[in-house]
Coordinates of C-alpha atoms in Angstrom, one line a residue:
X68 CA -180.3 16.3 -18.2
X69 CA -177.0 16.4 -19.2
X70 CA -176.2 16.1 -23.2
X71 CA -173.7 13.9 -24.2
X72 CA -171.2 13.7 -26.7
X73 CA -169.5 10.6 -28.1
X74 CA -165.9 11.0 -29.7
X75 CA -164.8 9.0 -33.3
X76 CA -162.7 7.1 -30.4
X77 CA -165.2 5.9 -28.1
X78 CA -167.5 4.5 -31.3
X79 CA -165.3 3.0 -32.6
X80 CA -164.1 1.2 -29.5
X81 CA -167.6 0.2 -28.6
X82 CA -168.1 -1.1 -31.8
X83 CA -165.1 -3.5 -31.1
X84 CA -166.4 -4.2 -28.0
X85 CA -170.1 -5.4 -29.2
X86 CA -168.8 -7.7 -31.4
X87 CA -166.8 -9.5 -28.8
X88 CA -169.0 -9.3 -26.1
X89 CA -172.9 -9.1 -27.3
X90 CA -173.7 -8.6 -23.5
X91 CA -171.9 -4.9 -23.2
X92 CA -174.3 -3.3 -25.1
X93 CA -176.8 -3.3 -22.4
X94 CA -174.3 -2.6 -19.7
X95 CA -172.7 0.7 -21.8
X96 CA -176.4 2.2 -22.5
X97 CA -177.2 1.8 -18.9
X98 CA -174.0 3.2 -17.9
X99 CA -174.4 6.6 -20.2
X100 CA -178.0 6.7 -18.8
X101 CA -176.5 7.3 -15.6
X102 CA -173.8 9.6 -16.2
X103 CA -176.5 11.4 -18.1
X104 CA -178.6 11.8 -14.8
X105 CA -175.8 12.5 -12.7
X106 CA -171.9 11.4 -13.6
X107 CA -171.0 11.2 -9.8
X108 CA -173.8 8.5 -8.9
X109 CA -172.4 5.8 -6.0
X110 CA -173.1 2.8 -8.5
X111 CA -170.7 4.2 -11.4
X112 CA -167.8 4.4 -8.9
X113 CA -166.5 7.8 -10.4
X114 CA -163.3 8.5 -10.0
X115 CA -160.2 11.0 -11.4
X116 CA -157.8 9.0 -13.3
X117 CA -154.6 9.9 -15.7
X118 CA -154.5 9.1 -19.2
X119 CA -151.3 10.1 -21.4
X120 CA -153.7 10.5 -24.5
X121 CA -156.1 12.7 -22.3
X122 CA -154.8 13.6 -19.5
X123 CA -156.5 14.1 -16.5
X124 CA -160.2 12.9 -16.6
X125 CA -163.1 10.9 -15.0
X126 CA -163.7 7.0 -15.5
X127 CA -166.9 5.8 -14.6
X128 CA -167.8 1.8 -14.1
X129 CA -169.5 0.0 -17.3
X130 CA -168.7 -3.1 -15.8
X131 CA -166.3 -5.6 -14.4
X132 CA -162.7 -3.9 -15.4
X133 CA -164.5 -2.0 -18.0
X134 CA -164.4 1.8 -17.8
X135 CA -165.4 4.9 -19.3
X136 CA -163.4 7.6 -19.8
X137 CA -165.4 11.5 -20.1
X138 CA -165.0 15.1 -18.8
X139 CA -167.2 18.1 -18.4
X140 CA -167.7 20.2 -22.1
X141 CA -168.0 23.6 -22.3
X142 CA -167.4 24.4 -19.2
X143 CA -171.0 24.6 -18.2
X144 CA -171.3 21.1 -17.0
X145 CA -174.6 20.6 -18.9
X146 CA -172.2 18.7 -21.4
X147 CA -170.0 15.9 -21.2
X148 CA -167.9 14.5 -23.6
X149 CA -167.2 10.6 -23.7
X150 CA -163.5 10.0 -24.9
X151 CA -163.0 6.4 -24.6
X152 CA -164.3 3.0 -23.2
X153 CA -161.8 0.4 -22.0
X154 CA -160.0 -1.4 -19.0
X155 CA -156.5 -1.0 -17.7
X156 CA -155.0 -4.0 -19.3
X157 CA -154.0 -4.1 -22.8
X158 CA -155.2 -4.0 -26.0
X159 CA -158.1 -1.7 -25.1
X160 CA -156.2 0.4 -22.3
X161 CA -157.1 3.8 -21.6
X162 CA -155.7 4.9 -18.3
X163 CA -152.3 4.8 -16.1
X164 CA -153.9 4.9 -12.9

């Protein structure tokens, strides 16, 4: 299984999150379940997106506009690292795409 790593970014982010919407909490852990098990599975809708604080990365579906934002660690790919959490509309926007 793949090993995840969650950056001072993404916590805090997710922390902001749970407190607006109690609901996301369940919807985030089963989202990092399955990028754990495989980051390309259909439901996630995995896709290459741009960020100009990242760059060029993946965003997988949490859900409704609400994405996460990771790429392979280490080059092995037995490591990902999860950068951010967001949707593409401001104040929690984390990708130009």
């Amino acid at each position: 299984m793949i090993q995840l790593i969650l950056s001072p970014a993404y916590a805090q982010t997710v922390r902001v999150l749970e407190l607006n919407q109690r609901s996301i909490k369940t919807s985030i852990n089963a989202t990092l379940s399955r990028i754990r098990k495989n980051p390309f599975d259909p439901y996630l809708k995995t896709k290459k997106v741009y960020s100009q604080k990242y760059g060029s990365k993946w965003s997988s579906l949490v859900k409704n506009d609400i994405r996460i934002i990771w790429d392979f660690y280490g080059g092995s790919g037995e490591k990902i690292q999860i950068l951010a959490i967001g949707t593409n509309k401001e104040p929690l926007k984390v990708y130009s795409n």
